[in-house]
Coordinates of C-alpha atoms in Angstrom, one line a residue:
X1 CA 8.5 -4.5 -21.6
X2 CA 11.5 -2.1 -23.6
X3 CA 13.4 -2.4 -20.0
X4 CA 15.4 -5.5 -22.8
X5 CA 15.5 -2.7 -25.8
X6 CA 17.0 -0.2 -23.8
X7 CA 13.6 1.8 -23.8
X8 CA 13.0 2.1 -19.9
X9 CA 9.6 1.7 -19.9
X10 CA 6.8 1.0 -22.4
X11 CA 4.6 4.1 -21.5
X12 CA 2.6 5.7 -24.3
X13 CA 1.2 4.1 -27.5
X14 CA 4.3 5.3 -29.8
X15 CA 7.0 4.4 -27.1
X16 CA 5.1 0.7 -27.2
X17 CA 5.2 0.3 -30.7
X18 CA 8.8 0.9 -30.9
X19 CA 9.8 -1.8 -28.0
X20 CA 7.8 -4.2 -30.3
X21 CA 10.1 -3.2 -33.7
X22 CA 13.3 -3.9 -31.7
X23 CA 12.0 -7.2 -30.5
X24 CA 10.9 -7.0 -27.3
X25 CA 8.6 -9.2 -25.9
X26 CA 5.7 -9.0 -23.1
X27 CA 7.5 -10.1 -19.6
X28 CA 3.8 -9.8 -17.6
X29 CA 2.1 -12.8 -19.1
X30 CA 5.0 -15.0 -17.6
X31 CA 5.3 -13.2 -14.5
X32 CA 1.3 -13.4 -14.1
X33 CA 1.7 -17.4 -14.2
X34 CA 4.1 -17.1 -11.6
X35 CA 1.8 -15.5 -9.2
X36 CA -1.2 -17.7 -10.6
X37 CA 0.9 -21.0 -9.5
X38 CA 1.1 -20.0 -6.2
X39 CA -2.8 -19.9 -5.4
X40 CA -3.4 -24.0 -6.6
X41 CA -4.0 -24.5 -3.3
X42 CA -7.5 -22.3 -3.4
X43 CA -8.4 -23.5 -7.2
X44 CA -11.4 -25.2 -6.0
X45 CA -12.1 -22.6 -3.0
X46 CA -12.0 -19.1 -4.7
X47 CA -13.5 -17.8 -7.8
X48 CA -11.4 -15.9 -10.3
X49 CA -12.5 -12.6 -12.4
X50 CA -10.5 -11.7 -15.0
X51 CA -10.6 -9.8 -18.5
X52 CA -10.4 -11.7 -22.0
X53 CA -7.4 -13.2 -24.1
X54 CA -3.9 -11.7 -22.9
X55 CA -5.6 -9.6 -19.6
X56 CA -5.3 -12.5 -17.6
X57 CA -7.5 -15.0 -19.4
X58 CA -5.0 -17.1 -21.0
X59 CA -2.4 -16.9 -17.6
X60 CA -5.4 -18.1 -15.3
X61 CA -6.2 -21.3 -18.0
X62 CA -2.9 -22.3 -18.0
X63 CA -2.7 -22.7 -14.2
X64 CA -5.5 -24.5 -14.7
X65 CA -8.2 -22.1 -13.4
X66 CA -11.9 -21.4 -15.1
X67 CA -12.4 -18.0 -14.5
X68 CA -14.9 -15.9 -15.1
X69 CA -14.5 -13.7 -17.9
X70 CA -15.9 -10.3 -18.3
X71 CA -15.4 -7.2 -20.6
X72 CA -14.2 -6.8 -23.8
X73 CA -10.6 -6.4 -25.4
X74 CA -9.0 -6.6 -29.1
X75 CA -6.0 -9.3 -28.6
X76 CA -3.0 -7.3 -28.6
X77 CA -4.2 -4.3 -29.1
X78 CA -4.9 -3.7 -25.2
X79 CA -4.3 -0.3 -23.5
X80 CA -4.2 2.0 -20.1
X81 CA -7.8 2.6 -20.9
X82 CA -8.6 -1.0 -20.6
X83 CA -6.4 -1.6 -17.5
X84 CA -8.6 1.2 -15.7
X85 CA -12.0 -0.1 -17.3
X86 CA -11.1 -3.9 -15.8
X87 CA -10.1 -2.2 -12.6
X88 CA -13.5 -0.4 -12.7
X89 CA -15.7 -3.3 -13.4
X90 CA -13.7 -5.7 -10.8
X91 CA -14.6 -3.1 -8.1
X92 CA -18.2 -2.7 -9.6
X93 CA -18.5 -6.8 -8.8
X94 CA -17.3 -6.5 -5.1
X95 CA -14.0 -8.7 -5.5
X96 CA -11.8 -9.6 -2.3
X97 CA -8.6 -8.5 -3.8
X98 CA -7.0 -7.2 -7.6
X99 CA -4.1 -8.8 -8.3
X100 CA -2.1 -7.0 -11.6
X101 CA 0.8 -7.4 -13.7
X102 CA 2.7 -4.8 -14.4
X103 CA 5.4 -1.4 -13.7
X104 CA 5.0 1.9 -11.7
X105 CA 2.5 3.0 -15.0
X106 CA -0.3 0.2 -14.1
X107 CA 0.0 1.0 -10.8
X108 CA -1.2 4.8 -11.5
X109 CA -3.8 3.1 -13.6
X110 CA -5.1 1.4 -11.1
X111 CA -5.1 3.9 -8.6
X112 CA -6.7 6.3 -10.9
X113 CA -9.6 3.6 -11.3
X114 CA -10.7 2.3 -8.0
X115 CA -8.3 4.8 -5.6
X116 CA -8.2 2.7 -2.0
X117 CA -11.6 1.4 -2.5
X118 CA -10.3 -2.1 -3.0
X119 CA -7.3 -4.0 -1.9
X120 CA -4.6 -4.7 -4.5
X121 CA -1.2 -6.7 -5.1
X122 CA 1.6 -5.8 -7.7
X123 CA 3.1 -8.5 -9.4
X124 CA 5.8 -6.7 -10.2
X125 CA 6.7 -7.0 -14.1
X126 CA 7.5 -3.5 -15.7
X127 CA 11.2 -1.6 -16.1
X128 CA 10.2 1.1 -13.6
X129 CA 8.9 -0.3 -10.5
X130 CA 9.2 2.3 -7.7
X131 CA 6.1 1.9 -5.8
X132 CA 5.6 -0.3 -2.8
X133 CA 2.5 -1.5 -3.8
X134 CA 4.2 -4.3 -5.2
X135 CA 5.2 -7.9 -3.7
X136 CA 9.0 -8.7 -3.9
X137 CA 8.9 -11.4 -6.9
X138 CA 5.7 -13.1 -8.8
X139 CA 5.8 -15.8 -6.7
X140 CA 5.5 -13.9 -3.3
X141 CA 2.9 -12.0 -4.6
X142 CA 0.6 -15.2 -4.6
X143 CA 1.9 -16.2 -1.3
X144 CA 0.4 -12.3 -0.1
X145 CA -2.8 -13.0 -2.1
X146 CA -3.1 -16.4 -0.1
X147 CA -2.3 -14.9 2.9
X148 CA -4.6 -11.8 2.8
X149 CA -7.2 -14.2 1.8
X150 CA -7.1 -16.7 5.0
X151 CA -7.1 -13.6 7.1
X152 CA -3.4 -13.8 8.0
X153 CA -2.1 -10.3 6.9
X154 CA -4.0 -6.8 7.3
X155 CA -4.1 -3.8 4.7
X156 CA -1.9 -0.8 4.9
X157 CA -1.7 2.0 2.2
X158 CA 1.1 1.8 -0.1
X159 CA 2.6 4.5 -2.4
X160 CA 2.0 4.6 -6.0
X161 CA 5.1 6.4 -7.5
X162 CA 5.8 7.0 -11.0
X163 CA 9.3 8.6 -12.7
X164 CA 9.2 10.6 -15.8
X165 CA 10.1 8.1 -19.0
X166 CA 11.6 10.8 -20.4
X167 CA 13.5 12.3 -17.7
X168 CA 14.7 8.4 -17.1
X169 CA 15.6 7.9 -21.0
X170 CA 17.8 10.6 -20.4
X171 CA 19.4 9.6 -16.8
X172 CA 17.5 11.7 -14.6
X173 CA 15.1 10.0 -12.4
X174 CA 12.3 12.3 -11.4
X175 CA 9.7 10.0 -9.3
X176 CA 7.0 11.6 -8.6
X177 CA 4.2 10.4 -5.5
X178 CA 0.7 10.0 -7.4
X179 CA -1.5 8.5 -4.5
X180 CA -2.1 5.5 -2.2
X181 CA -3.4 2.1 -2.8
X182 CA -4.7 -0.2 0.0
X183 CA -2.4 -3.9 -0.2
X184 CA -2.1 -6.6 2.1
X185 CA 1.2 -6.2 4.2
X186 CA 3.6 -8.5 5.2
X187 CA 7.5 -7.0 5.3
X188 CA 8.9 -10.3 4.4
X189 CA 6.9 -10.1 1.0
X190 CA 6.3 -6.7 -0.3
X191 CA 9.3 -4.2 -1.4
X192 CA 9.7 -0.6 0.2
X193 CA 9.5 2.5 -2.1
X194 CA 12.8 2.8 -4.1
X195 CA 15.2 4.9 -2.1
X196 CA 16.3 6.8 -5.2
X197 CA 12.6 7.6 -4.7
X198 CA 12.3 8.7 -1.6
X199 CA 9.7 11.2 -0.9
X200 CA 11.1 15.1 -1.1
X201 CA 9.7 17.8 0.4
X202 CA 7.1 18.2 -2.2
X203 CA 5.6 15.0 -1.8
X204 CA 5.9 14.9 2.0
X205 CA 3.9 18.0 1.4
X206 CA 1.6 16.4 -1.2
X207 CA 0.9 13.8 1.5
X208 CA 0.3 15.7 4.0
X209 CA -2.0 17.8 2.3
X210 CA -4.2 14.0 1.2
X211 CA -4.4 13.5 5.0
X212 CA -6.2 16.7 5.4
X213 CA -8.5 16.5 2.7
X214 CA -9.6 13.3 3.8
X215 CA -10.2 14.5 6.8
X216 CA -12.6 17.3 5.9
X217 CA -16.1 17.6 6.8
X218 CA -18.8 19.6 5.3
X219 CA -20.0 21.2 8.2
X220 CA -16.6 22.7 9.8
X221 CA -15.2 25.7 8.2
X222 CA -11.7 25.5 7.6
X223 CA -8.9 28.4 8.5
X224 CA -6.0 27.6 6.3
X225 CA -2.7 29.5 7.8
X226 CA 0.1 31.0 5.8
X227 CA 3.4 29.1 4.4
X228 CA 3.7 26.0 1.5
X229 CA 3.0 23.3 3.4
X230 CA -0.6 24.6 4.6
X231 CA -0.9 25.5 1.3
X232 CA -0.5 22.3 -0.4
X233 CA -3.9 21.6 1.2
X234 CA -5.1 24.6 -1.2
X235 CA -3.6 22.7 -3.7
X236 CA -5.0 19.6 -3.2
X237 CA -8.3 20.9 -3.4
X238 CA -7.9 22.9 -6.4
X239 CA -8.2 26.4 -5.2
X240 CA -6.8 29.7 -5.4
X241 CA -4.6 30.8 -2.1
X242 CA -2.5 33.1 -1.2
X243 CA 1.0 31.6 -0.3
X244 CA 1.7 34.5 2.9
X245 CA -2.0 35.0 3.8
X246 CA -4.6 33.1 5.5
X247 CA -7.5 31.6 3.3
X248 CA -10.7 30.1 4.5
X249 CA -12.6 26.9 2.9
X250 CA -15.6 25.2 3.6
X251 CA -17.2 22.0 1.9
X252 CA -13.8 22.0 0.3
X253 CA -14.5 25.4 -1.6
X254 CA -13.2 28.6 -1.1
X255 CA -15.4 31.1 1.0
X256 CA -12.4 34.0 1.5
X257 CA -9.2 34.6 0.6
X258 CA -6.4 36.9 2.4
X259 CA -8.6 36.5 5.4
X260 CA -7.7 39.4 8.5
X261 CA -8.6 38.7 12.0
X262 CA -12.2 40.6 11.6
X263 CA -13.3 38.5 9.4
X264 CA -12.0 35.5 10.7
X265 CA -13.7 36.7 14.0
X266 CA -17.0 36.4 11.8
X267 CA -16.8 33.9 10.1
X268 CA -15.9 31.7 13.4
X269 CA -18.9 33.0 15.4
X270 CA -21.3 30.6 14.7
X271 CA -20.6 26.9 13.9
X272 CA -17.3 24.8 14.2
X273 CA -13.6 25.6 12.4
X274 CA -10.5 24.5 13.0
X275 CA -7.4 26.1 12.1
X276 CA -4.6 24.1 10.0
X277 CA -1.1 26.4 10.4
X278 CA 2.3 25.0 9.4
X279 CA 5.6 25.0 11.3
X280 CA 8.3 27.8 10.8
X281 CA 11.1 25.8 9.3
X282 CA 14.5 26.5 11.4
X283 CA 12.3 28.2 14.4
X284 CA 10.0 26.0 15.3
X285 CA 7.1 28.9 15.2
X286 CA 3.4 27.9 15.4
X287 CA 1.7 31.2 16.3
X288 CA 3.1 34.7 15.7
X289 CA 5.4 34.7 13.0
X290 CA 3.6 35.3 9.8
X291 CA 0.4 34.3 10.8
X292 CA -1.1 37.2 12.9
X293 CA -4.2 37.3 11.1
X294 CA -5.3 34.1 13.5
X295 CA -4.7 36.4 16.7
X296 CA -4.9 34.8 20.1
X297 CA -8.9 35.9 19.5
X298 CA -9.4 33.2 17.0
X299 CA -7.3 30.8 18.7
X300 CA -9.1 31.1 21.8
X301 CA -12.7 31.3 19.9
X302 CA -11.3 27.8 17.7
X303 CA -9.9 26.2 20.9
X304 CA -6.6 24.0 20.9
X305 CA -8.5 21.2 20.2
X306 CA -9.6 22.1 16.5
X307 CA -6.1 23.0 15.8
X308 CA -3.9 20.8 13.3
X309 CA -0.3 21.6 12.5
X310 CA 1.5 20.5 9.5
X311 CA 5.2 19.8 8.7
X312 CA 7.1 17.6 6.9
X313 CA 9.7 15.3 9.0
X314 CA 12.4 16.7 7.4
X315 CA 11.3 20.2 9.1
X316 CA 10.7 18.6 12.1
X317 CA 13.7 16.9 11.5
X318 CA 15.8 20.1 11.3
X319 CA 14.4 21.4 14.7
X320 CA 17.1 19.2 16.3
X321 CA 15.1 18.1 19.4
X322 CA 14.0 21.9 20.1
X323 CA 10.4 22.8 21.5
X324 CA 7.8 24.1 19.3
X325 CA 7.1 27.8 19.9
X326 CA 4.2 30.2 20.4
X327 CA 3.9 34.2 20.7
X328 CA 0.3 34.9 20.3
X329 CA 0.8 38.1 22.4
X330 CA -1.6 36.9 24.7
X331 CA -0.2 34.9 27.6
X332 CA -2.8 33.3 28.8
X333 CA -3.5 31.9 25.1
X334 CA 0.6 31.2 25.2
X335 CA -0.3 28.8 28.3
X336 CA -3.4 27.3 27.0
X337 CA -1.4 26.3 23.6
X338 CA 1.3 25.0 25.8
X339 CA 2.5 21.2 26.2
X340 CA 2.8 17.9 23.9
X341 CA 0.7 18.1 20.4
X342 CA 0.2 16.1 17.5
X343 CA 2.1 16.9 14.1
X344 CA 1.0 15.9 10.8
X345 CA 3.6 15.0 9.3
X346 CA 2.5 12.7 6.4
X347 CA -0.2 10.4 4.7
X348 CA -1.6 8.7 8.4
X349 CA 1.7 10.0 9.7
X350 CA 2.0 11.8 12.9
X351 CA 4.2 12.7 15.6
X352 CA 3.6 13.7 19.3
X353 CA 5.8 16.9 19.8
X354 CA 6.0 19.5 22.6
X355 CA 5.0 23.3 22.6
X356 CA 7.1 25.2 24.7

């Protein structure tokens, strides 16, 4: 709410209390009614959950709702920590869909609390508002919520983006991607990120990186290649790597670092691996530039099939049309590797290229 004091943003307890000295006023209970109004039509057909006095309590009474109320708040005196606890205890009752009221900061809240495990609309109602989790204007929002609820749209993930209140006080954005929440998608209704926010490399590498993860399984051992995009996956996980070496994880922990071919030709004997290598950037590289450790020996013993490559679409991008290339020094490895492959390239992003 200090988007109307000049404050860009209400994040933080002392930033809050200032807004409220200069006169601003909460813009979310207003834009919460607007949403609200929309779903008269399924008053008598859909049960609402909601949390005490100005959490949504008074905005679903005066659309004429009786919701169920649960947790506890102080009027007034509400907080991220209660945005994430009723987020928490909505997914803990097995709700259909969370509708909230806010900026690009409840959005992180949110996704801190339940992650993708439940679907979600923005009504959009804070200064910074980024993300595209969130519908176009309240009253959209409530058409989505309808819609999702007759079965008429289908989920999607959505980025959560947040800029630095600082950095934005001061006219620098600095957006930053923070994760992915599931929301009910229909173009006509929800916005797309901010451009000013669109992804960097960073991010695209952040993203990439989630995809992997998610994709790990306990049971397969994991040989990371050399180069910052494979590594954001070391990031992601929390571990130590070595940015122009080749580390090796399993059940998401590290089980060698600065791996050479011997022991990656042990530790691959027994038991599946697959091998996650980025693209050179400019050359188009997949095998034998900076990544000798995984010699045509692993490759062959790991098999093209448990092989994922990584790049961002900016790198991919800057390839201009060429081939993907290989130089395992081995050419029958060279011929095995050879022909059309998928690229990582992103959160559920991919792209079908050609190694040449």
């Amino acid at each position: 709410m200090g988007g109307s004091v000049g404050l860009k943003g209400t994040d933080g307890i002392d930033t809050l209390r200032k807004a409220i000295q200069l006169g601003a006023t909460p813009t979310a209970p207003r834009r919460a009614v607007e949403a609200l109004r929309e779903l008269s039509p399924l008053r008598d057909s859909i049960e609402l959950v909601t949390y005490p006095h100005d959490m949504g309590e008074e905005e679903c009474k005066e659309c004429g709702f009786n919701p169920v109320v649960i947790g506890y708040v102080e009027r007034g005196k509400t907080s991220a920590a209660d945005t994430k606890r009723a987020a928490e205890e909505m997914l803990l009752r097995e709700v259909d869909l969370l509708l909230f009221t806010g900026g690009d900061g409840t959005a992180r809240n949110i996704h801190e609390a339940v992650g993708q495990r439940l679907p979600v609309i923005g009504v959009p109602a804070g200064v910074k508002i980024h993300s595209s989790v969130f519908a176009i204007n309240p009253r959209t929002a409530g058409q989505l919520a309808i819609a999702y609820l007759r079965g008429e749209v289908r989920l999607r993930e959505a980025e959560v983006m947040d800029v630095d209140e600082e950095a934005f006080r001061q006219d620098r954005v600095s957006a930053r991607l923070h994760g992915y929440l599931k929301i009910p998608y229909d173009a006509q209704l929800v916005q797309s990120v901010k451009v000013g926010s669109a992804l960097d490399e960073d991010e695209s590498m952040q993203a990439i990186a989630w995809e992997i993860v998610e994709s790990m399984r306990d049971e397969c051992l994991y040989i990371i290649g050399p180069g910052t995009t494979a590594k954001a996956v070391m990031k992601a996980l929390h571990l130590e790597y070595t940015l122009l070496g080749v580390d090796v994880v399993q059940k998401k922990r590290l089980i060698v670092k600065d791996a050479n071919e011997a022991r990656l030709l042990e530790l691959i004997e027994d038991g599946e691996a697959k091998i996650i290598v980025s693209v050179i950037g400019g050359q188009g590289y997949v095998f034998g530039r900076g990544n000798q450790q995984i010699s045509s020996r692993v490759i062959r013993k790991v098999g093209k099939d448990n092989i994922v490559i990584v790049a961002t679409e900016s790198k991919m991008a800057a390839l201009k049309g060429m081939p993907l290339l290989v130089d395992t020094g081995d050419r029958e490895v060279d011929e095995m590797l050879k022909g059309y492959c998928r690229v990582v390239t992103g959160y559920r992003r991919s792209a079908v290229y050609r190694i040449a």
